[in-house]
Short mmCIF file of C-alpha atoms and ligand atoms in Angstrom, two decimals:
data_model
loop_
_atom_site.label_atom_id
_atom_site.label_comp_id
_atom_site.label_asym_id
_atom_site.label_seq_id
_atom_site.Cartn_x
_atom_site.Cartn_y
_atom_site.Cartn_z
CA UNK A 1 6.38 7.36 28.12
CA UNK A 2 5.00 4.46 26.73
CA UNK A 3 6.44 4.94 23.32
CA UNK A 4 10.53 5.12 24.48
CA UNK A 5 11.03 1.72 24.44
CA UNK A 6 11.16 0.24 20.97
CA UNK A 7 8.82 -2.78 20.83
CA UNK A 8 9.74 -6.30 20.03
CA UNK A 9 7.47 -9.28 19.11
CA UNK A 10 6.32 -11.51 21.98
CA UNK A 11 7.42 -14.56 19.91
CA UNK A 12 8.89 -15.89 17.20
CA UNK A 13 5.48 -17.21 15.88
CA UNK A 14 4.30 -14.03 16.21
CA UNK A 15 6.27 -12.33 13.42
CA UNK A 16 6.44 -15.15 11.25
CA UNK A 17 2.49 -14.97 11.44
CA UNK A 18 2.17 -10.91 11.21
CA UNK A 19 4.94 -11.02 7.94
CA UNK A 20 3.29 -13.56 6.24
CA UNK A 21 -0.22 -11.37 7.26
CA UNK A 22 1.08 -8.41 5.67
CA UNK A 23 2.48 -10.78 2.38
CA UNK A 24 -0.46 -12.19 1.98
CA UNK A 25 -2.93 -10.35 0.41
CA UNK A 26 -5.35 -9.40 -2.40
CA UNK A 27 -2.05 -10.13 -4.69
CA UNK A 28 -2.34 -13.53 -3.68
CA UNK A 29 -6.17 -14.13 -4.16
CA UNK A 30 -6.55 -12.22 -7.07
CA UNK A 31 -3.86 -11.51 -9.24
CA UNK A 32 -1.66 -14.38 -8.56
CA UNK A 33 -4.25 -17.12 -10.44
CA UNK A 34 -5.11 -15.09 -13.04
CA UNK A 35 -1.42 -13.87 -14.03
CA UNK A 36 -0.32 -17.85 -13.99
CA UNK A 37 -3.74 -18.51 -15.91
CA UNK A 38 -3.37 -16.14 -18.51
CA UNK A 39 0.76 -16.83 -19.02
CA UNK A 40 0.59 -20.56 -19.63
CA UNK A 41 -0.35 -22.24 -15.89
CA UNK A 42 2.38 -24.33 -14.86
CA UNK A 43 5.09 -22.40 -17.02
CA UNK A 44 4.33 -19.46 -15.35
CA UNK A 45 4.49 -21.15 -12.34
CA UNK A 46 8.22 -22.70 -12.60
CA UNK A 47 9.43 -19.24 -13.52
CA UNK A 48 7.85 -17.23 -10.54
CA UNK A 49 9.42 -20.12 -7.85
CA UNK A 50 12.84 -19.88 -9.58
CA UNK A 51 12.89 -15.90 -9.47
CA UNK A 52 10.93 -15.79 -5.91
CA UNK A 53 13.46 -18.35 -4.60
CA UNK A 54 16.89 -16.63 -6.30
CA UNK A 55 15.82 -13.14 -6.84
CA UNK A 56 13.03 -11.87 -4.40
CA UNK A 57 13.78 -13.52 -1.59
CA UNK A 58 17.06 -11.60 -1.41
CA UNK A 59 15.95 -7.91 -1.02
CA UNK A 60 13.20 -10.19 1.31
CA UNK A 61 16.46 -10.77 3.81
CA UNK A 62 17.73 -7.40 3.01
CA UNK A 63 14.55 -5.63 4.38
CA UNK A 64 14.56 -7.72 7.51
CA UNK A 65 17.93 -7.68 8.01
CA UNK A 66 18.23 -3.87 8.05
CA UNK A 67 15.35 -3.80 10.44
CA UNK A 68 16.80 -5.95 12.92
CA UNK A 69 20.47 -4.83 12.47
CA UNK A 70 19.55 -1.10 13.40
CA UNK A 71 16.35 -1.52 15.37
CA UNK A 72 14.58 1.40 13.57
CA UNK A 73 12.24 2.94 10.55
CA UNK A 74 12.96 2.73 7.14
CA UNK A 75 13.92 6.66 7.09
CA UNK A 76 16.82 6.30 9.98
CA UNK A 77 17.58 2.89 9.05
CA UNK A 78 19.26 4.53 5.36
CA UNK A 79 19.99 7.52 7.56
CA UNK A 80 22.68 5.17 9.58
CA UNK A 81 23.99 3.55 6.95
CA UNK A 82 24.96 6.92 5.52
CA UNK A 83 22.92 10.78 6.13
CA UNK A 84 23.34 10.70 2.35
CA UNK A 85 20.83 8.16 1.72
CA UNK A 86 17.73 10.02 4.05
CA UNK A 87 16.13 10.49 0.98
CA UNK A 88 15.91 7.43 -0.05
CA UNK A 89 13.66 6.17 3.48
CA UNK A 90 11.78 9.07 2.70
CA UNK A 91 11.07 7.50 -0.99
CA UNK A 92 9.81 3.97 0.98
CA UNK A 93 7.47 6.00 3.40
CA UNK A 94 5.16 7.93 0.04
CA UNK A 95 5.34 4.65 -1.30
CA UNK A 96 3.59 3.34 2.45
CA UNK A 97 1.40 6.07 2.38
CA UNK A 98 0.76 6.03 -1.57
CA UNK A 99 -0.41 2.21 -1.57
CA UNK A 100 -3.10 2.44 0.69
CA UNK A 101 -4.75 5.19 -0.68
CA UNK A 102 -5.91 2.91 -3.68
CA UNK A 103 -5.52 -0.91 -1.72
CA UNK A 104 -8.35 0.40 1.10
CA UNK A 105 -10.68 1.62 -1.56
CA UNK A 106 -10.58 -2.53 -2.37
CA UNK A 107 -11.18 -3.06 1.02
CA UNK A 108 -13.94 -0.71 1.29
CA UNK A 109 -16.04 -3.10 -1.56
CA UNK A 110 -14.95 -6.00 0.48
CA UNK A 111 -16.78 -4.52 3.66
CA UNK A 112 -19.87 -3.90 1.41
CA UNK A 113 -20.25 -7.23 -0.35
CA UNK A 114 -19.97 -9.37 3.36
CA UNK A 115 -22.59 -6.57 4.50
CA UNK A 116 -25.03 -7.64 1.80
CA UNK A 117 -24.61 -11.05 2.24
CA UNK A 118 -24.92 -10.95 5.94
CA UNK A 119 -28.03 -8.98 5.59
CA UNK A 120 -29.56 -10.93 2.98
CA UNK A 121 -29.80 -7.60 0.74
CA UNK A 122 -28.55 -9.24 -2.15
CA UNK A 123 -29.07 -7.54 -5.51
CA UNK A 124 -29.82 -9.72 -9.06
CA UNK A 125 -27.18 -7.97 -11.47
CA UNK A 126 -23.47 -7.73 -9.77
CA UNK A 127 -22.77 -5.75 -12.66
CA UNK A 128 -25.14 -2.75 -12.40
CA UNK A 129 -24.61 -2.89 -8.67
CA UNK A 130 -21.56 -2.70 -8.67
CA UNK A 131 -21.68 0.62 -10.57
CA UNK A 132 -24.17 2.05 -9.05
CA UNK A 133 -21.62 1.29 -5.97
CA UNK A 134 -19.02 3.31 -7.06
CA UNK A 135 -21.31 6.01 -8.69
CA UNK A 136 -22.42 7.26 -6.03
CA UNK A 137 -20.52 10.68 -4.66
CA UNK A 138 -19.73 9.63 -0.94
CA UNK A 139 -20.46 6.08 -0.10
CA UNK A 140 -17.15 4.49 -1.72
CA UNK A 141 -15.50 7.01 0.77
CA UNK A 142 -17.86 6.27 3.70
CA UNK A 143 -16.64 2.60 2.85
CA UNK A 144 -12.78 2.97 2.43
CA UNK A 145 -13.07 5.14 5.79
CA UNK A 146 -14.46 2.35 7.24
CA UNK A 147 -11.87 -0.34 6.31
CA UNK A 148 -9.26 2.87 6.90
CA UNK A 149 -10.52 3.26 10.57
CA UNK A 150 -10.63 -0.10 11.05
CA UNK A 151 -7.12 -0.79 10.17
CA UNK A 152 -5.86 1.73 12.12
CA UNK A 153 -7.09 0.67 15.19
CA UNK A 154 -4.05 -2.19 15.23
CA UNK A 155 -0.96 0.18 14.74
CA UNK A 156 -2.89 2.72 17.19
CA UNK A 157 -3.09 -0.11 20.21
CA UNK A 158 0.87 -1.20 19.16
CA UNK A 159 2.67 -3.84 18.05
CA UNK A 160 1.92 -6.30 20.70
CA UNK A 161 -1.66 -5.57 21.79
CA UNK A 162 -2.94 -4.47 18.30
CA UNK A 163 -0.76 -6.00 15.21
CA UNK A 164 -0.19 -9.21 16.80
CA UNK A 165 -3.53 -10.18 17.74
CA UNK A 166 -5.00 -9.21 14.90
CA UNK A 167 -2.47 -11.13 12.87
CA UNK A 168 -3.38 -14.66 15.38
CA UNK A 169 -6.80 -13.83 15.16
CA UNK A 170 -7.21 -12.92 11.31
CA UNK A 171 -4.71 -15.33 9.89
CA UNK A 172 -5.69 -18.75 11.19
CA UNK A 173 -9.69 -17.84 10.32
CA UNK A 174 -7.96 -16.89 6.56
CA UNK A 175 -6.55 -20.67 6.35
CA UNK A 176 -9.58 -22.25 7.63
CA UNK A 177 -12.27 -20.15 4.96
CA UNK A 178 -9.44 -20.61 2.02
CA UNK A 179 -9.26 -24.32 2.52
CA UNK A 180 -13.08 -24.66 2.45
CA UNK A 181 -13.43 -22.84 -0.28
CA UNK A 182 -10.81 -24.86 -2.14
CA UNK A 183 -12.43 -28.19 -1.02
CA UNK A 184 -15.76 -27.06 -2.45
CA UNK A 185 -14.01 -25.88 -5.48
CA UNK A 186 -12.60 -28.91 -6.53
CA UNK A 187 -15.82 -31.04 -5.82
CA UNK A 188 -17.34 -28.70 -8.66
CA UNK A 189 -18.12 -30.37 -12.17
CA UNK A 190 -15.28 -27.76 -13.73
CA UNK A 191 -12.65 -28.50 -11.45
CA UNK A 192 -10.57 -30.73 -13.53
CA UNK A 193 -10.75 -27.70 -16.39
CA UNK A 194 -9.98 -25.22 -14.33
CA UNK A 195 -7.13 -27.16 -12.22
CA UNK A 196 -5.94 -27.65 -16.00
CA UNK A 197 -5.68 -24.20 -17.06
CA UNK A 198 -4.11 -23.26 -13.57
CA UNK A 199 -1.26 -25.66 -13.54
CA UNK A 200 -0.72 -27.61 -17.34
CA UNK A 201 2.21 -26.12 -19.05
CA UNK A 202 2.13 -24.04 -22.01
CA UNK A 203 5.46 -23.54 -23.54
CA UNK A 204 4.45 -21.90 -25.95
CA UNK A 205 3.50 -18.87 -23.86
CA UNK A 206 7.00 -18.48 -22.40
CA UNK A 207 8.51 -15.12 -23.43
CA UNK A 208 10.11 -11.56 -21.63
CA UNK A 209 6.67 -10.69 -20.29
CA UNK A 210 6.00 -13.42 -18.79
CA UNK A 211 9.43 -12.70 -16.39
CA UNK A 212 9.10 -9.38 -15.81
CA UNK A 213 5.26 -10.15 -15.06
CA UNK A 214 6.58 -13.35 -12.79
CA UNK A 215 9.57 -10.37 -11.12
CA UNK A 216 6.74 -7.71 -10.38
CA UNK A 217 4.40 -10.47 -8.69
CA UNK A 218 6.74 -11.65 -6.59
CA UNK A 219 8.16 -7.77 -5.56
CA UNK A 220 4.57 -6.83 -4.58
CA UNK A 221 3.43 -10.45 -3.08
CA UNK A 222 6.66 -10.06 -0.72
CA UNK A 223 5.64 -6.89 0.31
CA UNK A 224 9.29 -5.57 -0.72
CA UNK A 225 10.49 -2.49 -1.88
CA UNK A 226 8.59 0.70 0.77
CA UNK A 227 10.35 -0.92 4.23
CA UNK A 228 7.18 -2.97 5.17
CA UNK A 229 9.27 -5.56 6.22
CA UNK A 230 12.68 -3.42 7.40
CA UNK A 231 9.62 -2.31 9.82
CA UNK A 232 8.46 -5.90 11.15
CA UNK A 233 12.21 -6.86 11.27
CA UNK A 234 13.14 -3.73 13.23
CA UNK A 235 10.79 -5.74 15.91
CA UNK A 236 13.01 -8.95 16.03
CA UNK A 237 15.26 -10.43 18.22
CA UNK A 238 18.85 -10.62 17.88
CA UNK A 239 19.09 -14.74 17.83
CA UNK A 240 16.51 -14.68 14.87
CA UNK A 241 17.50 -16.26 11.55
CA UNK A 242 16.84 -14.14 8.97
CA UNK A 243 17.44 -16.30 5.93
CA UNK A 244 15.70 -19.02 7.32
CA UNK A 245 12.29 -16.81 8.20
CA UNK A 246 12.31 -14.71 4.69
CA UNK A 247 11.81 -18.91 3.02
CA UNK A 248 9.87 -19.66 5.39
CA UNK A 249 7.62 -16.74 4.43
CA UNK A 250 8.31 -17.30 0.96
CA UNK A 251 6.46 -20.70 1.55
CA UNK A 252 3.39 -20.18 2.80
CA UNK A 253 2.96 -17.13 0.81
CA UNK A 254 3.32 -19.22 -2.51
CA UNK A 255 0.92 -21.61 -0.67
CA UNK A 256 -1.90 -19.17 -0.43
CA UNK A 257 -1.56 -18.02 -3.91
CA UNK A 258 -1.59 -21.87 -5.41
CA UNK A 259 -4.49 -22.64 -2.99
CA UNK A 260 -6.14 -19.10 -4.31
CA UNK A 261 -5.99 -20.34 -7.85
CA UNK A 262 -7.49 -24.23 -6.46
CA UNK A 263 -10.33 -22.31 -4.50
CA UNK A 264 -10.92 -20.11 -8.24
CA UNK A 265 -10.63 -21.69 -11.36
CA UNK A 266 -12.95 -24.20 -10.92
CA UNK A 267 -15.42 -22.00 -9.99
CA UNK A 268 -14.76 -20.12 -13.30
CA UNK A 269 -14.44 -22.83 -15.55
CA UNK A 270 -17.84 -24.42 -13.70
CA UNK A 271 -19.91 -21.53 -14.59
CA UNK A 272 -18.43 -20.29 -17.71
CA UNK A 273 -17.14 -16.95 -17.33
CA UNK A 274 -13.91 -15.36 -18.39
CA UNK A 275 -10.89 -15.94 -15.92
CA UNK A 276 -10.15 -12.85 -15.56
CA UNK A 277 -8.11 -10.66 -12.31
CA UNK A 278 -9.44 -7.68 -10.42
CA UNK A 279 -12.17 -5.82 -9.53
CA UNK A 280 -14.47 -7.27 -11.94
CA UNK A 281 -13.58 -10.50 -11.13
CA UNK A 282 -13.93 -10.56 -7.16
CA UNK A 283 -17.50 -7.70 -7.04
CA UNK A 284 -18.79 -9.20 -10.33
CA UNK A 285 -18.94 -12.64 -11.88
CA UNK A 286 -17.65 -14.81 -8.69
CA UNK A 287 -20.52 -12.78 -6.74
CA UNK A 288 -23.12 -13.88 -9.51
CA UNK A 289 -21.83 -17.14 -9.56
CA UNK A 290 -22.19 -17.59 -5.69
CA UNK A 291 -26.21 -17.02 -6.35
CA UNK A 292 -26.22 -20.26 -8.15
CA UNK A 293 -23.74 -22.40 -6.10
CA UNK A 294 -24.23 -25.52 -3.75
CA UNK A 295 -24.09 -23.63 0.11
CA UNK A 296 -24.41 -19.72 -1.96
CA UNK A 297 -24.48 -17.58 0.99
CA UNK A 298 -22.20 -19.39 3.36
CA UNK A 299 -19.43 -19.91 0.71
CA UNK A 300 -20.23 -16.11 -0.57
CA UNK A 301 -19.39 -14.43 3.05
CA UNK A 302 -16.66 -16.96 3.21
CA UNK A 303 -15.09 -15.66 0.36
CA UNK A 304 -15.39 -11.99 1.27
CA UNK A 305 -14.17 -12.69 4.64
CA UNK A 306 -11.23 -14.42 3.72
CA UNK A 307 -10.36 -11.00 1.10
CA UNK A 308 -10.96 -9.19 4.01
CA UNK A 309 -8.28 -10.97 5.99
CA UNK A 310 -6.08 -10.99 3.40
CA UNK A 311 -6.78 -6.69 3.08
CA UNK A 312 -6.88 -6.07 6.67
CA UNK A 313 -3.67 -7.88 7.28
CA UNK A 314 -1.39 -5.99 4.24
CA UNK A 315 -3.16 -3.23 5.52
CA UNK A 316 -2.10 -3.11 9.25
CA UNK A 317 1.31 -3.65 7.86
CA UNK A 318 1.19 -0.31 5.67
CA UNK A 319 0.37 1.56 8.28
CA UNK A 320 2.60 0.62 10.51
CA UNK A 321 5.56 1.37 8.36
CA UNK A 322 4.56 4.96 7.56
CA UNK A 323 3.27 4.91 11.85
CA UNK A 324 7.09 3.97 12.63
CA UNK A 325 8.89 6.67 10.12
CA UNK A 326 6.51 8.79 11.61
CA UNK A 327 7.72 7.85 15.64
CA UNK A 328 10.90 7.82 15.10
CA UNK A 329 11.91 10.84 12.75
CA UNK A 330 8.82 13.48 14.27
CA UNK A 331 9.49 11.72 18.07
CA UNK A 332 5.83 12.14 18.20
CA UNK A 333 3.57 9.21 19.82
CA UNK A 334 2.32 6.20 18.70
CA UNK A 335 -1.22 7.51 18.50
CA UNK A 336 -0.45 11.12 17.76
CA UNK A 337 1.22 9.05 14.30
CA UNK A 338 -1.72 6.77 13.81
CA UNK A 339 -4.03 9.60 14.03
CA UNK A 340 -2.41 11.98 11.37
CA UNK A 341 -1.45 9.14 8.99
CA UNK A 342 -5.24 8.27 9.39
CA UNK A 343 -6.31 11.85 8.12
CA UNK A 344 -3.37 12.21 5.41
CA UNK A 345 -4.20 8.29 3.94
CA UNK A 346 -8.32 9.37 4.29
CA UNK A 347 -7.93 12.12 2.53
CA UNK A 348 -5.47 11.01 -0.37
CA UNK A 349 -7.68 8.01 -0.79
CA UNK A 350 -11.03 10.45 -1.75
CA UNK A 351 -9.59 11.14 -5.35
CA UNK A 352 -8.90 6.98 -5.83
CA UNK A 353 -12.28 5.93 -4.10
CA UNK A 354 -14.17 8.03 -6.43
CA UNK A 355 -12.29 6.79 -9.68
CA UNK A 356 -14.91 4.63 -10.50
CA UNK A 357 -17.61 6.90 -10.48
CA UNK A 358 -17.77 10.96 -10.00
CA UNK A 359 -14.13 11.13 -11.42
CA UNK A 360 -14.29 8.19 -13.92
CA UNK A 361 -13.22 10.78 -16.80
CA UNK A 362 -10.35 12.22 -14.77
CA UNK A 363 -7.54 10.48 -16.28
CA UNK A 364 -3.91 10.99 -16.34
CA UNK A 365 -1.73 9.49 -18.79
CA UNK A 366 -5.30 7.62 -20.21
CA UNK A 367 -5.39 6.28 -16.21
CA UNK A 368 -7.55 6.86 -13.44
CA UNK A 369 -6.30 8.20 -10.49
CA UNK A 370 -6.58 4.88 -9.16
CA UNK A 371 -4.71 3.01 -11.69
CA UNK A 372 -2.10 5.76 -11.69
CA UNK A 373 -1.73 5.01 -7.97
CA UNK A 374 -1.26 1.49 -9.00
CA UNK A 375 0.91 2.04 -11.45
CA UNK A 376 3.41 4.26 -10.02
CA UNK A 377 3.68 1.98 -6.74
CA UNK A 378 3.58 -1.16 -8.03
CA UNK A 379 5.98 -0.11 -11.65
CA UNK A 380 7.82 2.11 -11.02
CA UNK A 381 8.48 2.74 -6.84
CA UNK A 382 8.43 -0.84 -5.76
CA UNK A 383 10.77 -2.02 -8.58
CA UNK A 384 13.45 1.58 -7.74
CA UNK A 385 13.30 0.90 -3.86
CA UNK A 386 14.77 -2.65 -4.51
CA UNK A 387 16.96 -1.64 -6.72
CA UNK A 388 18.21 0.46 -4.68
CA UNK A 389 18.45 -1.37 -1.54
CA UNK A 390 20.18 -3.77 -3.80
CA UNK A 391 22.63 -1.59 -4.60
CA UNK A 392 23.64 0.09 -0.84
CA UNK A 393 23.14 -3.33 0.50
CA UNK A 394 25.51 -5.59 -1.82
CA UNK A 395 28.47 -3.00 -2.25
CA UNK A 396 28.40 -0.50 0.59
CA UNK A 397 26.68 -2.55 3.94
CA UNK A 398 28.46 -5.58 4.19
CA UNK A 399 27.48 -5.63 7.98
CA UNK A 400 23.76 -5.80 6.53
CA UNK A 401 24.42 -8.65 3.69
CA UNK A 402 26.13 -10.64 6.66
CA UNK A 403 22.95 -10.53 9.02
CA UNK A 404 20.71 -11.06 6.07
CA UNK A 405 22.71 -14.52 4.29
CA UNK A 406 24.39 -15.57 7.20
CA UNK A 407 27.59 -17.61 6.02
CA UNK A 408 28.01 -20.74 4.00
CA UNK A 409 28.02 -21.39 0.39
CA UNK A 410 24.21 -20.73 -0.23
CA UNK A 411 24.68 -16.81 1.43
CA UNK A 412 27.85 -16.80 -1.26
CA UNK A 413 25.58 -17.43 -3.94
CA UNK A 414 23.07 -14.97 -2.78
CA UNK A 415 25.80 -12.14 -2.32
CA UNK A 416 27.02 -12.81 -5.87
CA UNK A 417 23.57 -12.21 -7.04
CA UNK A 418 23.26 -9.56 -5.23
CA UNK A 419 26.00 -7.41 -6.41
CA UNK A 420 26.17 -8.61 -9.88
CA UNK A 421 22.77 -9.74 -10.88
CA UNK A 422 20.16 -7.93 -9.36
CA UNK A 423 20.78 -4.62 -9.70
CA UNK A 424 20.47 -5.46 -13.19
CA UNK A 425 17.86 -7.36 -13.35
CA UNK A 426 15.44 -4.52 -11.54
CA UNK A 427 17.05 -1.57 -13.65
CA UNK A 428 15.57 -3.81 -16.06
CA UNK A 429 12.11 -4.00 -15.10
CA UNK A 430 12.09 -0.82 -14.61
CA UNK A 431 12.88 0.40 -17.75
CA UNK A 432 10.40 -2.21 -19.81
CA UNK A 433 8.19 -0.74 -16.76
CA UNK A 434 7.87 2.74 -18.16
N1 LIG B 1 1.70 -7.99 -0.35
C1 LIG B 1 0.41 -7.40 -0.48
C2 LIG B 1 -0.47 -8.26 -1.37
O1 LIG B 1 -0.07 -9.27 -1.87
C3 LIG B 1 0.44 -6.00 -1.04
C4 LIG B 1 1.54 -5.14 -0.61
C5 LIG B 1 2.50 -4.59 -1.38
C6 LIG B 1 1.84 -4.78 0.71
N2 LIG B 1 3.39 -3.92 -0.62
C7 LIG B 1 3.01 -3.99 0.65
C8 LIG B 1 1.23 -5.05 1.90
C9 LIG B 1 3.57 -3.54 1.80
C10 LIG B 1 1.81 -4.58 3.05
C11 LIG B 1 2.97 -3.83 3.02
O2 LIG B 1 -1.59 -7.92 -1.59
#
C-alpha cells in the first residue's frame, strides 16, 4: 500500500520552504503590523525578536525535534514518550482541527475579493459589501468550502506530490507580489508616516501587555503549540539540524511580517484611514483604498493573492497534521483521512462562516462563534500545548532536548530556559489569558 512507508521530504529546501509556508500566514500580513503599530513600533519590535529568539524558538526545536526523533503524529509521538501522555496528542489534533474551522472562513473572503477583481465586478462601498457578503445564509459557506476543498487537495495527493509543490509553487509567487507591493508602498506620499509609526520607538508604550501580546504573536506566527511542526519534522532526515532550521525559519518569518508592515502602513497613512488589524482592515478600507491607487487593480489582486498564499500555505499545513494523527492512530489511508477531515472541518466551519451574518447574535461569553474559536485556540490551547511540551520535553525527554539544541553552550542556555523559565513564563500567559 502506498501509505506504509512513512514519507520524507525530497530535499532539504523543500521543508525549509513548506515550514516557513505553513508559518507564514495571515498572522504575518495582518496582525503582525498592526500589533507593533498599535504597541509603540520599534519597541514592540525589540521585544518580539528577543522573546521569538530566546523563548519561541525553543518549543520551535522541540516540535521538530520530536517529529524527527520518533518519525510519527503528534498523538503517538506523546504516546512513545510515555502511554500516559496520549491525551495530550489528542489535545494538539482539536486544536488542528479547531483552527481551521474559523482561519478558512478568512480564506473563503480572500477567494471572493481576487474573484471580483479578476472579473472587474467591483462594488463602490467595501463596507456594505462586505456585509451583505457575510449576510447572506450560504455563500460564506459555498466560499470557505471552496478554499476548504482546495486545500485539501495537497495533503490528499501527499507530502511529496501535493504539499511540496504547492509550497515551491505558492511561496516564491508570495515573495515576488509582497515585494511589489512594498516597493509601491514606499513610493507613496505617506510612506515616511507610516514607516514612522511602524518602526520609531515609543517607550512610553512599553508595559505587561505589550509581552504577553509580543509571546502570543510569536506562539501563533511559529505555528507552535497543535504539532504542526512535530508533523513536518516527522518528514526529516536524520542528518538535519534542527536548531539551525527552527532560526532559519524564525528569519524569514520575521522578514515577511516587517515587509507586511512596509507593504501597509504607508498605504494607511497615504489615504487616511485608521491602522487597524483584521477583517475590516484587509475586505474594507485597503480594498477602498486600492480604487484610488496608482496601478488599482493589478496591485488589488496582488494583494489578495499574496493573502491567499499566505492562507493556503498555513492551511495545507493544518490539515496535514490532523491527516497524519488520523493515518497513523485509525491506520486508515491517506485519502480515506483527507476525505473525513474534509467533512468534519466543512461542517464545524458552518457555525464560524455564518458568524458574521445569520448567527451574528449567537454569542458565547459576549463572542461569536468565530471569535470564540479564536479565542480558545489562539489563548488558551496554543499557549497549554507549549507549556506542556515544555514541561515533558525539559525534565522527562532528555533524548528529545538533545536532538532539538544539539550541544554547546548556546543548547545549555536554551535547556536552562527550558526547564526553569518557560514553563513559567506560558503558565503565565495563560493565566493573564483567561
Ligand atoms: N502561523 C499561521 C499564521 O501566521 C497560523 C497558524 C497557527 C498555523 N497555528 C498553525 C498554521 C498551525 C499552520 C499550522 O497565520
Amino acid at each position: 500500500m502506498e501509505d506504509t512507508k512513512r514519507p520524507s521530504w525530497s530535499s532539504y529546501i523543500s521543508f525549509i520552504i513548506a515550514a516557513i509556508g505553513s508559518a507564514v500566514g495571515l498572522g504575518n500580513i495582518w496582525r503582525f503590523p498592526y500589533v507593533t503599530g498599535k504597541y509603540g513600533g520599534a519597541v514592540f519590535l525589540l521585544t518580539y525578536l528577543l522573546i521569538i529568539i530566546f523563548i519561541c524558538a525553543i518549543p520551535l526545536c522541540l516540535e521538530l525535534a520530536l517529529g524527527k526523533f520518533f518519525k510519527k503524529d503528534t498523538i503517538t509521538c506523546y504516546e512513545k514518550i510515555s502511554p500516559k501522555l496520549k491525551w495530550f496528542g489528542q489535545l494538539n489534533l482539536i486544536t488542528a482541527i479547531l483552527i481551521p474551522a474559523f482561519y478558512f472562513v478568512v480564506g473563503g473572503w480572500i477567494i471572493n475579493y481576487i474573484w471580483i477583481f479578476l472579473t472587474n465586478n467591483i462594488p463602490s462601498d467595501f463596507s456594505v459589501y462586505f456585509s451583505e457578503l457575510n449576510s447572506s445564509p450560504y455563500q460564506p459557506i459555498i466560499l470557505t468550502f471552496l478554499f476548504l476543498f482546495i486545500v485539501a487537495i495537497f495533503p490528499y495527493r501527499g507530502v511529496n506530490k501535493g504539499i511540496e509543490k504547492a509550497n515551491n509553487f505558492m511561496m516564491p509567487t508570495l515573495a515576488v507580489a509582497l515585494i511589489l507591493l512594498a516597493i509601491v508602498a514606499i513610493s507613496l506620499p505617506g510612506a515616511k508616516e507610516g514607516l514612522e509609526f511602524m518602526f520609531k520607538p515609543d517607550f512610553s508604550k512599553f508595559s505587561e501587555e505589550l509581552i504577553l501580546t509580543a509571546l502570543g504573536q510569536a506562539l501563533f506566527t511559529l505555528s507552535i503549540g497543535m504539532g504542526a511542526m512535530v508533523t513536518y519534522g516527522s518528514y526529516l532526515n536524520k542528518d538535519v539540524n534542527i536548531k539551525k532550521s527552527a532560526y532559519t525559519l524564525i528569519f524569514f518569518d520575521t522578514l515577511v511580517s516587517i515587509l507586511a508592515g512596509v507593504m501597509i502602513f504607508p498605504v494607511v497613512f497615504t489615504y487616511g484611514i485608521e491602522p487597524t488589524a483584521g477583517a475590516s482592515l484587509a475586505f474594507i478600507s485597503l480594498p477602498q483604498i486600492f480604487l484610488n491607487m496608482p496601478f488599482s487593480i493589478p496591485c488589488a489582486i496582488l494583494f489578495f493573492l499574496l493573502l491567499f498564499f499566505a492562507a493556503a500555505t498555513s492551511g495545507i499545513s493544518l490539515m496535514e497534521t490532523s491527516t497524519a494523527c488520523f493515518i497513523d492512530n485509525f491506520k486508515i489511508s491517506r485519502k480515506k483521512a483527507v476525505v473525513i477531515l474534509t467533512l468534519i472541518i466543512g461542517i464545524l466551519s458552518i457555525p464560524s462562516a455564518l458568524s458574521f451574518g445569520a448567527l451574528e447574535n449567537f454569542k458565547i461569553f459576549g463572542k461569536t462563534i468565530f471569535d470564540s474559536l479564536d479565542f480558545v485556540t489562539s489563548t488558551i490551547l496554543l499557549p497549554f500545548n507549549t507549556l506542556i511540551i515544555c514541561i515533558i520535553c525539559g525534565w522527562f525527554a532528555s533524548e528529545i532536548t538533545k536532538e532539538a539544541f544539539g550541544e554547546g553552550k548556546f543548547a545549555g542556555l536554551l535547556k536552562f530556559l527550558l526547564r526553569y523559565i518557560l514553563p513559567l513564563v506560558f503558565a503565565y500567559a495563560l493565566i493573564v489569558g483567561l
